[in-house]
Each structure stands twice: as structure tokens, then as C-alpha cells.
mmCIF file of C-alpha atoms and ligand atoms in Angstrom:
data_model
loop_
_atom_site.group_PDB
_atom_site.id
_atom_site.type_symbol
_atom_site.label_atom_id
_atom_site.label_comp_id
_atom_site.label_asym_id
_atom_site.label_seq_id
_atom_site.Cartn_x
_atom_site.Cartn_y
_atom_site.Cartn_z
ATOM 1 C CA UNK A 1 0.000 0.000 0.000
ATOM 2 C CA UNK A 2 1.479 3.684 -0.900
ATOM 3 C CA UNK A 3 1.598 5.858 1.990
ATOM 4 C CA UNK A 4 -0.197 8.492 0.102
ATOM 5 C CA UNK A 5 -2.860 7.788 -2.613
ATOM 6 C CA UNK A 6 -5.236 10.552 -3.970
ATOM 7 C CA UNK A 7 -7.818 9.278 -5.598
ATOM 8 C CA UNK A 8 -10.665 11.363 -7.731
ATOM 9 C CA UNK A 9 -9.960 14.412 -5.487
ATOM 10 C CA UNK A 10 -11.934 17.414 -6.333
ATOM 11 C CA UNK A 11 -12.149 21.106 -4.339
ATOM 12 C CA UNK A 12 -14.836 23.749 -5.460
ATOM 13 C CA UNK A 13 -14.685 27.113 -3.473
ATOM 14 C CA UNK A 14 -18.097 27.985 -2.640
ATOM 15 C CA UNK A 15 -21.769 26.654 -4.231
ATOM 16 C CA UNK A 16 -23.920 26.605 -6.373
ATOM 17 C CA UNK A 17 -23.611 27.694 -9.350
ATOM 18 C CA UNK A 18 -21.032 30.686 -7.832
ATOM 19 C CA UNK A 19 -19.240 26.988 -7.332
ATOM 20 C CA UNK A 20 -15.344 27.365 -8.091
ATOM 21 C CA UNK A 21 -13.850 24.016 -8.940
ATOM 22 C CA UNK A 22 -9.765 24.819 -8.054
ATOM 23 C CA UNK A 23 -9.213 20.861 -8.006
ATOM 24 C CA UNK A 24 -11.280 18.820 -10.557
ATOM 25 C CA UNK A 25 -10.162 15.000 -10.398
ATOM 26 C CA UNK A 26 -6.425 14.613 -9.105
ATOM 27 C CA UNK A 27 -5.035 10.860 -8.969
ATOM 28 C CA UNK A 28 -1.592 10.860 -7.342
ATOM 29 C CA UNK A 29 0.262 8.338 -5.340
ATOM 30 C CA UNK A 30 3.657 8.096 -3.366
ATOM 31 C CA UNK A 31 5.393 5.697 -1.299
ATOM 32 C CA UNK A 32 7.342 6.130 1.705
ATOM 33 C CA UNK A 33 10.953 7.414 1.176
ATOM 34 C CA UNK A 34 10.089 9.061 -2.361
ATOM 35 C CA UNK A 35 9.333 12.436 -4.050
ATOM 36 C CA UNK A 36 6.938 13.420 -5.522
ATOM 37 C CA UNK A 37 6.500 17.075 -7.491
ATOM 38 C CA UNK A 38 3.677 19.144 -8.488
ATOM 39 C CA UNK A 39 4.328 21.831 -11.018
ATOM 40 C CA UNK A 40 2.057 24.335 -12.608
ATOM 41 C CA UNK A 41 1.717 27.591 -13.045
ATOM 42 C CA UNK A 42 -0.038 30.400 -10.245
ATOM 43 C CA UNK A 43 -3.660 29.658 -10.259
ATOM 44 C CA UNK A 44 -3.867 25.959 -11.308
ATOM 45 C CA UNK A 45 -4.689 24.578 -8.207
ATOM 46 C CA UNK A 46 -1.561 23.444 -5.974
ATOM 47 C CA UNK A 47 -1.905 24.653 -3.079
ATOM 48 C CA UNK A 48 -5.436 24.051 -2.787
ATOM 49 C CA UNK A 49 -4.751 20.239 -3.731
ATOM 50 C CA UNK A 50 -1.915 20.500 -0.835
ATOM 51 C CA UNK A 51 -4.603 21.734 1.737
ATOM 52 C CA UNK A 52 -6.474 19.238 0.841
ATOM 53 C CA UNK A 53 -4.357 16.456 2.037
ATOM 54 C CA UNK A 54 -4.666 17.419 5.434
ATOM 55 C CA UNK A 55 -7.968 19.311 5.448
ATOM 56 C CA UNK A 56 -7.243 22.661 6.081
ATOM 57 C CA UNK A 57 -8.996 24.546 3.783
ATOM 58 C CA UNK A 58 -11.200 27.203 4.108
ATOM 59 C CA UNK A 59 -14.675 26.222 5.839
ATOM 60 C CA UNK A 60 -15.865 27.403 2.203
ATOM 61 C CA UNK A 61 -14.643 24.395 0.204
ATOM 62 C CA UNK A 62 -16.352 21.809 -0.804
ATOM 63 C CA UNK A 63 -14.397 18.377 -1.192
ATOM 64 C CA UNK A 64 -14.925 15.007 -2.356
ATOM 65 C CA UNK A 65 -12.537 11.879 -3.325
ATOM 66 C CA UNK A 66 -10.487 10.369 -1.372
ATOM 67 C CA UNK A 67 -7.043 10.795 0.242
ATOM 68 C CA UNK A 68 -5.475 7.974 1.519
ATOM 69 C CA UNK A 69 -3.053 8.104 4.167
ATOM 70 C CA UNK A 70 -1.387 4.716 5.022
ATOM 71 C CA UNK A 71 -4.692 3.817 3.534
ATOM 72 C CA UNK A 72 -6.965 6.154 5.786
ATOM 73 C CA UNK A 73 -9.743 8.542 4.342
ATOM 74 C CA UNK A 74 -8.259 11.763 6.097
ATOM 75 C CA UNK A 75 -11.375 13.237 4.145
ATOM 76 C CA UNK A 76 -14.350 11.259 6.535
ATOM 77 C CA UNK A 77 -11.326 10.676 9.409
ATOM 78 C CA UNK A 78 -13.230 12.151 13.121
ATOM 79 C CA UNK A 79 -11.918 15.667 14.140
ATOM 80 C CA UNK A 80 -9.703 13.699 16.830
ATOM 81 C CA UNK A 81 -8.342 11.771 14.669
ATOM 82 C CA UNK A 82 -7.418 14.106 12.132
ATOM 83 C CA UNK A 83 -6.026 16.332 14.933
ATOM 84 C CA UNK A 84 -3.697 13.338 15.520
ATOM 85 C CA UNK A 85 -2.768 12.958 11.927
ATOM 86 C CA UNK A 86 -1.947 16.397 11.817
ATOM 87 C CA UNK A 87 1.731 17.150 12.581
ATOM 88 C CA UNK A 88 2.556 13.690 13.748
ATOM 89 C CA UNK A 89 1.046 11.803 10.785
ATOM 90 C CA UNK A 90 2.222 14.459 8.196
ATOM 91 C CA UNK A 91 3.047 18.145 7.715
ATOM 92 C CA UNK A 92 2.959 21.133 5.859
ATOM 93 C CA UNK A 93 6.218 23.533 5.148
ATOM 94 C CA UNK A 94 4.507 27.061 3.835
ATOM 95 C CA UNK A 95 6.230 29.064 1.595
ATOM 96 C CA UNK A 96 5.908 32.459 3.680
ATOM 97 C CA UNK A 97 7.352 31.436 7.103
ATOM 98 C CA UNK A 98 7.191 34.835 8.148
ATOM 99 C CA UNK A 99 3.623 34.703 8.312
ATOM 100 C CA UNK A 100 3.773 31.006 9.890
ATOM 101 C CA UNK A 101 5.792 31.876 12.288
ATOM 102 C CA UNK A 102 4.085 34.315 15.626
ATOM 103 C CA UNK A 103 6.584 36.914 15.678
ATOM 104 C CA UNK A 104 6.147 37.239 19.359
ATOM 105 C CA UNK A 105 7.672 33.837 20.659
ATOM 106 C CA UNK A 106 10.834 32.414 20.541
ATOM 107 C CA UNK A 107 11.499 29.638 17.717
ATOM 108 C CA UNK A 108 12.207 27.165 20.348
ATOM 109 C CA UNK A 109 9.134 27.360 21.861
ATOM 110 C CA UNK A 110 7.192 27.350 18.456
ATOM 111 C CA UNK A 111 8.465 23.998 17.492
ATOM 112 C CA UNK A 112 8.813 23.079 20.866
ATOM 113 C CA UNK A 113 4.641 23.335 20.937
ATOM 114 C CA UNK A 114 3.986 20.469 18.906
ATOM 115 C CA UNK A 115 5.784 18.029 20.401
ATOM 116 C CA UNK A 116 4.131 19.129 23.944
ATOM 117 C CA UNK A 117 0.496 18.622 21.816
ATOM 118 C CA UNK A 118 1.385 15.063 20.530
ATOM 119 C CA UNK A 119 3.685 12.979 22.910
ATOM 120 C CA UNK A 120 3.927 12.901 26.596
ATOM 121 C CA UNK A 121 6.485 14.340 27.844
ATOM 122 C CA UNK A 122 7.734 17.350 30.213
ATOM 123 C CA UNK A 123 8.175 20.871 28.600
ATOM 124 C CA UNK A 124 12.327 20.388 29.582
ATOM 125 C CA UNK A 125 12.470 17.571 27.289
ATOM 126 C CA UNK A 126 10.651 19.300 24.818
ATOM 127 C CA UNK A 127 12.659 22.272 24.606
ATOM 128 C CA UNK A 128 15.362 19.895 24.290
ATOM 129 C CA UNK A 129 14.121 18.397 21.187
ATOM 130 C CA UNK A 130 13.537 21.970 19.611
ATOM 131 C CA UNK A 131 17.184 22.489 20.648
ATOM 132 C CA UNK A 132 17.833 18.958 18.514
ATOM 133 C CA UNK A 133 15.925 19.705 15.524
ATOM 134 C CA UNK A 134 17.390 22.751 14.889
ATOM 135 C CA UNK A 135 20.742 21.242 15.073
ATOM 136 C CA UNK A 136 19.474 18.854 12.592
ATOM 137 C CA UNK A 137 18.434 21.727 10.486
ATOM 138 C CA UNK A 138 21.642 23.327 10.277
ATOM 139 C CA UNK A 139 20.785 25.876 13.138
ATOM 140 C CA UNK A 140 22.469 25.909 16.637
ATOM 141 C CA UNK A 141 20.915 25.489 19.703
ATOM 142 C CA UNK A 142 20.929 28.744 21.482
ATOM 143 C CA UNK A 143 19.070 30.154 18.592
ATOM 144 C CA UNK A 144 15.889 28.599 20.251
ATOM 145 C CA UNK A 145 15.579 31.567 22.342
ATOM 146 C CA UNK A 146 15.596 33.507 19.265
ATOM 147 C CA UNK A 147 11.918 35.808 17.650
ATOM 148 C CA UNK A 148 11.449 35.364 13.840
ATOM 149 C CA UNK A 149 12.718 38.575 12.735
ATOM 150 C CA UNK A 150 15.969 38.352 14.339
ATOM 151 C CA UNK A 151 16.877 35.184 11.580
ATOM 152 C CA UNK A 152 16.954 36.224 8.025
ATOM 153 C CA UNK A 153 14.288 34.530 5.528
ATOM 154 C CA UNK A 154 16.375 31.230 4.942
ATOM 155 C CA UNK A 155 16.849 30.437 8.472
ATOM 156 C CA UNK A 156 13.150 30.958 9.242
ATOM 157 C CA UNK A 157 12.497 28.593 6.560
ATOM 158 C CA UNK A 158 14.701 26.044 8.287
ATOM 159 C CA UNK A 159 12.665 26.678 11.411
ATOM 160 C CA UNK A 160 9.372 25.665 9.315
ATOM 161 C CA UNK A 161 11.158 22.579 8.803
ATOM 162 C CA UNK A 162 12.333 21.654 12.009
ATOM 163 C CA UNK A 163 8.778 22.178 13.226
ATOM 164 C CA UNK A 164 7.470 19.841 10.102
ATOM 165 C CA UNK A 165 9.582 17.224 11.275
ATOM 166 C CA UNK A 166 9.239 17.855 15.036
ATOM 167 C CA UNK A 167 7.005 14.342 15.532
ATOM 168 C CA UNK A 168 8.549 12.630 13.163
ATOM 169 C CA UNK A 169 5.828 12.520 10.490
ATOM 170 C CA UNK A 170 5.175 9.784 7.767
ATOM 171 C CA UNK A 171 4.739 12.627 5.053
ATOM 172 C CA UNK A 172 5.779 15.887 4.240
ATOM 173 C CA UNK A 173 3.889 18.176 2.034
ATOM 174 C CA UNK A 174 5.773 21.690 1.182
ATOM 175 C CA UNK A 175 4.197 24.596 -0.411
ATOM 176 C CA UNK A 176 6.647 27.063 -2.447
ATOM 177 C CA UNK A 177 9.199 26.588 0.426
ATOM 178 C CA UNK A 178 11.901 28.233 -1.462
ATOM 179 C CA UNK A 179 10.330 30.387 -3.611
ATOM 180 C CA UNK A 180 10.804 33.757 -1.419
ATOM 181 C CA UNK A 181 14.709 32.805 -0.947
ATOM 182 C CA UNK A 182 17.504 33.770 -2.991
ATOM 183 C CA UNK A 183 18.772 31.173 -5.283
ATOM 184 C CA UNK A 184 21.894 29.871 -3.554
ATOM 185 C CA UNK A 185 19.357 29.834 -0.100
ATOM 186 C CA UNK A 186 17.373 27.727 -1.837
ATOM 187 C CA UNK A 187 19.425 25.279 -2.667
ATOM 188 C CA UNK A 188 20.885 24.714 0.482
ATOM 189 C CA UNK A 189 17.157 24.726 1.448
ATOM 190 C CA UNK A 190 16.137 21.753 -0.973
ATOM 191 C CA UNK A 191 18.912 20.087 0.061
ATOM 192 C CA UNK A 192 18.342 20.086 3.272
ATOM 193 C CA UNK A 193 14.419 19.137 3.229
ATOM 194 C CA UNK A 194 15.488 16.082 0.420
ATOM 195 C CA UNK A 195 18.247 14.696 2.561
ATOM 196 C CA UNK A 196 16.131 14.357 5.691
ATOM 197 C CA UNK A 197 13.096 12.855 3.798
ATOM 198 C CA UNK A 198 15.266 10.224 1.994
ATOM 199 C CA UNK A 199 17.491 9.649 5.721
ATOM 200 C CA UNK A 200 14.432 9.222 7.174
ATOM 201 C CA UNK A 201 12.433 7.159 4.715
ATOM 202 C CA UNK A 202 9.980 10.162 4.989
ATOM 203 C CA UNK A 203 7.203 10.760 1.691
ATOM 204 C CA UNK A 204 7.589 13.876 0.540
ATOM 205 C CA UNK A 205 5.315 15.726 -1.989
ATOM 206 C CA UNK A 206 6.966 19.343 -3.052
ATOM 207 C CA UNK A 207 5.318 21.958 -5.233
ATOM 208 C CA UNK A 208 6.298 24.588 -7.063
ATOM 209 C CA UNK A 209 6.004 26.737 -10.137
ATOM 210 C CA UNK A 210 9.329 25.845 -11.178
ATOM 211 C CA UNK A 211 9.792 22.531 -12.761
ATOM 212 C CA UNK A 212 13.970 22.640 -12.558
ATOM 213 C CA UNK A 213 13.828 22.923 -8.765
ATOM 214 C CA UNK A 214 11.497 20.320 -8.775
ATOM 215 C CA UNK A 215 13.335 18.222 -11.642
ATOM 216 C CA UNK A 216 16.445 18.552 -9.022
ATOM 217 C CA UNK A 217 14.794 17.129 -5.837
ATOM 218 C CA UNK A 218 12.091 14.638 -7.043
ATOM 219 C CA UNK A 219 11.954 11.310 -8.552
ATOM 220 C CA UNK A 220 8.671 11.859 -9.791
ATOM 221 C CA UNK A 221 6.509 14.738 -11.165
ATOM 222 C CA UNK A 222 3.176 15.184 -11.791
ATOM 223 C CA UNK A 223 2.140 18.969 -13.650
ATOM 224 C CA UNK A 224 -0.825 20.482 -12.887
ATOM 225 C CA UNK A 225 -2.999 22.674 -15.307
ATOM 226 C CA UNK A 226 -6.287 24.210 -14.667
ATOM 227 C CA UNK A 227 -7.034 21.968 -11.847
ATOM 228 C CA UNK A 228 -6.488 18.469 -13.340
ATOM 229 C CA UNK A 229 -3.056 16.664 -13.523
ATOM 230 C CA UNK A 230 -1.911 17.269 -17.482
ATOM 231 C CA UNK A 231 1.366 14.797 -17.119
ATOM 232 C CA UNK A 232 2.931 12.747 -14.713
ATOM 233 C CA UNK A 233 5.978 10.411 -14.837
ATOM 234 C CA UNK A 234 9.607 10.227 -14.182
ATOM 235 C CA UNK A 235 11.190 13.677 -12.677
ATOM 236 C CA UNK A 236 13.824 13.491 -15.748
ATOM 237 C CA UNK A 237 11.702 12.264 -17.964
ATOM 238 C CA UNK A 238 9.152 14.992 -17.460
ATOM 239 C CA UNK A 239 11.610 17.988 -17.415
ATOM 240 C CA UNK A 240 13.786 16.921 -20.151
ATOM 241 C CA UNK A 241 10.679 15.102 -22.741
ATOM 242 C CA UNK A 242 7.659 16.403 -21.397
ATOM 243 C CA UNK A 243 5.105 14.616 -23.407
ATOM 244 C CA UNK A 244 1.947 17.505 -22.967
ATOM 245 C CA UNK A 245 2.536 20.908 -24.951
ATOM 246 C CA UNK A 246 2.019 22.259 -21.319
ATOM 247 C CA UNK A 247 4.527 19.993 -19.721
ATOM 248 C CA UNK A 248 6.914 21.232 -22.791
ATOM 249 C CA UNK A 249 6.550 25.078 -22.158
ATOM 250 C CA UNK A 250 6.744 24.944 -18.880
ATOM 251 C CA UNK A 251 10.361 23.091 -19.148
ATOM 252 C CA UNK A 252 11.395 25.939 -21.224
ATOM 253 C CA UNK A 253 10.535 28.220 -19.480
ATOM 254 C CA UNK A 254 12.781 27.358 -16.514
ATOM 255 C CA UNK A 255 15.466 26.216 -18.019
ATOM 256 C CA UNK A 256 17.346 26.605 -15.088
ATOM 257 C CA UNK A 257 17.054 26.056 -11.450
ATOM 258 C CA UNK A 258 15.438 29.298 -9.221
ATOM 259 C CA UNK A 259 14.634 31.293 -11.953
ATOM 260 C CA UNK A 260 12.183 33.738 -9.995
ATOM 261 C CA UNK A 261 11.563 36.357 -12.193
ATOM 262 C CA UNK A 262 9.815 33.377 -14.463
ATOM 263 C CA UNK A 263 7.140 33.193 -11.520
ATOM 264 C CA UNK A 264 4.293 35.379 -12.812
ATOM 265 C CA UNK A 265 5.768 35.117 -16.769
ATOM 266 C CA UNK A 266 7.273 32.453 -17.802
ATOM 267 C CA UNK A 267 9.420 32.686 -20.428
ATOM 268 C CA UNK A 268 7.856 31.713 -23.389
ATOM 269 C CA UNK A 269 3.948 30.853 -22.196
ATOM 270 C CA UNK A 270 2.345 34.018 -23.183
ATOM 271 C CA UNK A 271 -1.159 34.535 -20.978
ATOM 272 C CA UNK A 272 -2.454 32.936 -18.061
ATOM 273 C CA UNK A 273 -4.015 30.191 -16.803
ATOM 274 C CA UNK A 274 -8.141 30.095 -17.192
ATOM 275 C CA UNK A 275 -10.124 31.267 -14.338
ATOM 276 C CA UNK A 276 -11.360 28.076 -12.734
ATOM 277 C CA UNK A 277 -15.267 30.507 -13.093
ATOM 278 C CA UNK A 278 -14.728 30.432 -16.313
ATOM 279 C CA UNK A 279 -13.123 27.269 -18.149
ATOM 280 C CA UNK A 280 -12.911 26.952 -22.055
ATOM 281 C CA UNK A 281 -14.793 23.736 -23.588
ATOM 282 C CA UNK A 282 -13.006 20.766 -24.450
ATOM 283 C CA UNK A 283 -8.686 20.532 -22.958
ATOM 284 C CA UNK A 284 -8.303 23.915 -20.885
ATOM 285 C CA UNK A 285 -4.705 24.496 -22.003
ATOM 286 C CA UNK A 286 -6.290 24.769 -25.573
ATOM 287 C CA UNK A 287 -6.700 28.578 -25.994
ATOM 288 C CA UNK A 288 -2.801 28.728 -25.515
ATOM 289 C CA UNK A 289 -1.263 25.762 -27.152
ATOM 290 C CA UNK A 290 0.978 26.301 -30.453
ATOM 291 C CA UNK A 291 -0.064 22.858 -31.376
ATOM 292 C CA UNK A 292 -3.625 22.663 -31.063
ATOM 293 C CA UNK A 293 -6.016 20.476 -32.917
ATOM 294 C CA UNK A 294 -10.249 21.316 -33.949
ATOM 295 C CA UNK A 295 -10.150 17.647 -31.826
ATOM 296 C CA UNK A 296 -9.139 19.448 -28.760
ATOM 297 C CA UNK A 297 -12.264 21.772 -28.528
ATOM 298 C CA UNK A 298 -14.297 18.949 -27.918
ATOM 299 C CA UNK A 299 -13.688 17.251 -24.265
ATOM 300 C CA UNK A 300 -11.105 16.817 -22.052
ATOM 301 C CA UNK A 301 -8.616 14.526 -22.561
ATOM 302 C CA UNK A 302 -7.784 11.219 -19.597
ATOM 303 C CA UNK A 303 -4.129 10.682 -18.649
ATOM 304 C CA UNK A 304 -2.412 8.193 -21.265
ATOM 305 C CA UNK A 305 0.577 6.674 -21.762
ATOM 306 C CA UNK A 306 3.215 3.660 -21.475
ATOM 307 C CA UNK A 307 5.989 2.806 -19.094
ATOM 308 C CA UNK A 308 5.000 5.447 -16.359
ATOM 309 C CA UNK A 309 4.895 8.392 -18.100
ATOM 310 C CA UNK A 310 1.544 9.634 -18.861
ATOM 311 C CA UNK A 311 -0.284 12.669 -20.242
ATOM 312 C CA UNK A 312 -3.588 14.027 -20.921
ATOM 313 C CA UNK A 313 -3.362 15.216 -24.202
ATOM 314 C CA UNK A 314 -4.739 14.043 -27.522
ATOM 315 C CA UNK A 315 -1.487 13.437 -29.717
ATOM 316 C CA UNK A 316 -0.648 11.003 -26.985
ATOM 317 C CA UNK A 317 -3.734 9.329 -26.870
ATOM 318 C CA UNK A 318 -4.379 9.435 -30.689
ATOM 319 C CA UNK A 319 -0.461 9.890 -32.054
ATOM 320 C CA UNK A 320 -2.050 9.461 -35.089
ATOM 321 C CA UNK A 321 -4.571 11.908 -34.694
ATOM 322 C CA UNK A 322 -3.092 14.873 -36.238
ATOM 323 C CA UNK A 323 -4.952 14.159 -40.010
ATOM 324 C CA UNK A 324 -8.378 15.383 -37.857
ATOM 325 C CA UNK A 325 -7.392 18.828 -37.224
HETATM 326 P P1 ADP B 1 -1.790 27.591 -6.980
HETATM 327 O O1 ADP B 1 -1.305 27.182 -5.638
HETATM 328 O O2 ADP B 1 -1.469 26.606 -8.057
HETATM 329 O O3 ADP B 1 -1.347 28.969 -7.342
HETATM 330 P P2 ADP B 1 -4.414 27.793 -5.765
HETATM 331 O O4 ADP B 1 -4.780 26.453 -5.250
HETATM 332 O O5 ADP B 1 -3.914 28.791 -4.783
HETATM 333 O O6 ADP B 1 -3.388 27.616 -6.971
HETATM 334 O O7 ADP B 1 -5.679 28.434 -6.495
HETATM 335 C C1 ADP B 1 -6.445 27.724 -7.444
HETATM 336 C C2 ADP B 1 -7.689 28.513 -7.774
HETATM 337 O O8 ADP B 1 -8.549 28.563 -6.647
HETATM 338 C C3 ADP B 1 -7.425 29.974 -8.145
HETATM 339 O O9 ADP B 1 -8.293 30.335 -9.175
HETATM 340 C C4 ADP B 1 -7.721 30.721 -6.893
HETATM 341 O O10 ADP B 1 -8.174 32.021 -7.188
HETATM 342 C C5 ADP B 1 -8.856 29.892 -6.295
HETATM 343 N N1 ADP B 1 -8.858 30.002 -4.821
HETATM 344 C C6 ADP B 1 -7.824 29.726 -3.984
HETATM 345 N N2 ADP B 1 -8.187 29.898 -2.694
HETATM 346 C C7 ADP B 1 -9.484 30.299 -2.712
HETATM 347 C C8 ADP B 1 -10.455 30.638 -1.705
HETATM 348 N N3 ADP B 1 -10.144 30.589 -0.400
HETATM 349 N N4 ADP B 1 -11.693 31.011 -2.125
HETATM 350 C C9 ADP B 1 -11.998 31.035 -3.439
HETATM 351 N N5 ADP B 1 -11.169 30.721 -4.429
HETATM 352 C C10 ADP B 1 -9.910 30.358 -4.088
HETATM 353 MG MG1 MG B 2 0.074 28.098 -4.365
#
């Protein structure tokens, strides 16, 4: 059994027919020890899918699907339960962990808290552990005592992560957590985060708008457009011969590793995602591929594909299917 499987997950802001649909039928799965990424542009429906995993959206969305963890529905698990899973099952690494972080304690105490909330034991040998996993995170000690804005942004982001892995989670979800760091932070960053996950034989799912950065730390990738997963396979295989006209762009337009002034533009991939409100017929990357197809207008295409690599697009599906345009 994978320690994560996401099965027909779908998240719609709101209802009726004011209804949002952000996610609209995500399949994933990942396995103890691995990494899996989710690219996509702004707007398509990451961190809403992340959310998701551990239910902390807004009271406002409506969900349905399932997300296994070690096989248990965290969507119909009992508020104790998931209160349980939370933090000690698995964990969430923001991307701002300025706003994460309450400026007005001490770091220590902040990852100190969760360990107090989950296992017995004193607040001494709590403390103690903060004092541990910020060693592990490349931070001494005595910086416990320290308040978020006396550490610069790549040293609160460690902090995020020693809190993440304060009790010792199965799974690791993180959000952007480089994207507000300069470029040789974040690498030290994504190193960090991908050699305690693999030490520890920790899942972790990263996402980002970059597909290098995520090309670098994962084994797999899955890309997100619109809401749905568009391609999915092998991390290399994905970056370097992206099989969807999406996947393709988006691997050109970070051609190289922390490349944040691609964030809002990226090179190459004129316009923007659809608004979820306000999706085109037929495959929603249509209105901005160079190679579509009259086919493509007409429905949304399912993930295909052979030796793990799979795409929803309608030249893999149909390779032949060019001649109907
Ligand atoms: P990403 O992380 O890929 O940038 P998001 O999951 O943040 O994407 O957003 C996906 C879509 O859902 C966007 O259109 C966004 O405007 C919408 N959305 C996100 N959060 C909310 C919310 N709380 N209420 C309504 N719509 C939202
Ligand atoms: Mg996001």
C-alpha cells in the first residue's frame, strides 16, 4: 500500500452555481521514502490540492474523493483523529514562514509546541528536542531563544522545517518553500528538506512553479494545469521530454534552477491560466497551445501513456490523430 494515494480528489470554493472548482479529479500516489512534485503555473490549483491532504482549507470548500493516508480517508477521518494525523502523521512547510511563524515567541518554543500537543512528555524535554531539531536543520541550539525577525528569511524557513519534522511525520507536504529565498538559499534549502526525507524514509510531496527545482529534488513529477493533472511520470523524464505541450513550455521556461523572475511570466507561455469561473470547452490548455487540434475543442482529454509516463493530451492518446485537425 502507498503511503499516500489521492484518488478522484476534487475542491470547489463555494456553491452553487457561484461553485469554483480549483481541483477537478487529481489521482496521485507516493510511497514512503520518495518524491513526488507538483508543477504548474499560479492559479492551477496546488496549493489548494496540498490543503487538501490534510484538510485545512477554508470552511468554504467543498471536497470530495479520497485521500489515503497509510490507507486512511483523512477526508471522513473524526476531528480527533485528524487532529492526531496532523503534525505527527504528516506536515505542511509554507512558503511564507514569516507569516507562519508568531513573531512574538521564541522559535524554540514554536516547534517546541507540537511536540508538547502530541507525545507525553515534560516541557524540559521538549525544549530539548527543539534544541535537537534545529541542530538537525543546520541551526544551533541557542538560537531557540531567538523571535522570527531576528533570523533572516532562509533560516526561518529552516525553522518551518524543524517544526514539520518535530514528531517525526510519515509525510511531508511543502508549499513554495523556497520560492521567497535567494537562489543559492534555496538550494541549500532543498537540500536540506530532500536529505532528511530520503534519511528518514519520509514521503515527501513538493510543489512549485518551477519545474527545474522540482526536476532537481524529485523522482517523480506530476504537472498540474487548470485543476487536473496534465502529465505525470519520471522527474527526468518529465523535465527533459515532457510529453503535454504544457509539460513542454513549462520546461522551457525554466530552463534553469530558481529562476524567480519566471514566476508570474514564464518565459515563453504568453497569458495565463483560465479562471477556474470560467473554463474553455473541451482541454483547458487549448486557448494557448501552439499545437492545437479542432479535436481538442471537444472534451477533455484522460491521462495516457506507457511505461509510467503519462499525459492528458490528444497526440498522446491518438499519435495518429493529427490528419483530424
Ligand atoms: P496555486 O497554488 O497553483 O497557485 P491555488 O490552489 O492557490 O493555486 O488556487 C487555485 C484557484 O482557486 C485559483 O483560481 C484561486 O483564485 C482559487 N482560490 C484559492 N483559494 C481560494 C479561496 N479561499 N476562495 C476562493 N477561491 C480560491
Ligand atoms: Mg500556491
Amino acid at each position: 500500500m502507498s503511503l499516500l494515494e489521492v484518488r478522484g480528489l476534487r475542491v470547489a470554493y463555494g456553491s452553487g452555481a457561484g461553485a469554483v472548482a480549483a481541483v477537478r479529479g487529481v489521482d496521485l500516489s507516493l510511497d514512503a521514502g520518495r518524491k513526488l512534485g507538483i508543477a504548474g503555473e499560479s492559479g492551477c490549483g496546488k496549493s489548494t490540492l496540498a490543503l487538501a491532504l490534510l484538510r485545512l482549507l477554508p470552511p468554504t470548500a467543498r471536497l470530495s474523493g479520497e485521500v489515503l493516508l497509510d490507507g486512511e480517508d483523512v477526508l471522513t477521518m473524526r476531528w480527533g483523529r485528524l487532529r492526531a494525523v496532523r503534525w505527527a502523521g504528516a506536515s505542511i512547510v509554507f512558503q511564507g514562514a514569516m507569516h507562519s511563524l508568531n513573531a512574538v515567541r521564541g522559535v524554540g518554543d514554536q516547534i517546541a509546541e507540537p511536540v508538547l500537543l502530541h507525545q507525553r512528555v515534560t516541557r524540559a524535554a521538549a525544549r530539548r528536542r527543539a534544541g535537537e531539531l534545529l541542530e538537525l536543520v543546520g541551526l544551533p541550539a541557542g538560537r531557540a531563544g531567538s523571535f522570527p525577525h531576528e533570523l533572516s528569511g532562509g533560516q526561518r524557513q529552516r525553522v518551518m522545517i524543524a517544526m514539520a519534522l518535530a514528531c517525526g511525520p510519515r509525510l511531508i507536504v511543502a508549499d513554495e518553500p523556497t520560492t521567497a529565498l535567494d537562489v543559492m538559499i534555496q538550494a541549500q534549502i532543498l537540500g536540506l528538506i530532500g536529505g532528511l526525507v530520503t534519511e528518514r524514509g519520509i514521503g515527501l510531496l513538493m510543489i512549485s512553479h518551477d519545474l527545474a527545482v522540482l526536476a532537481d529534488v524529485c523522482d517523480r513529477l506530476a504537472v498540474m494545469y487548470a485543476g487536473r493533472v496534465v502529465e505525470e511520470g519520471p522527474a527526468g523524464a518529465v523535465y527533459t521530454a515532457a510529453l503535454h505541450p504544457y509539460g513542454r513550455a513549462l520546461s522551457a521556461a525554466f530552463p534553469r534552477v530558481g529562476d524567480s523572475a519566471s514566476r508570474r511570466a514564464p518565459r515563453g507561455l504568453p497569458g495565463d491560466p483560465p479562471d477556474p469561473a470560467a473554463l474553455p470547452g473541451g482541454c483547458a490548455f487549448r486557448p494557448r497551445c501552439p499545437e492545437a487540434l479542432a479535436v481538442c475543442a471537444e472534451a477533455e482529454q484522460e491521462l495516457t501513456g506507457d511505461g509510467g509516463h503519462r499525459a492528458a493530451c490528444v497526440r498522446v492518446a491518438a499519435p495518429g490523430g493529427e490528419g483530424r485537425a
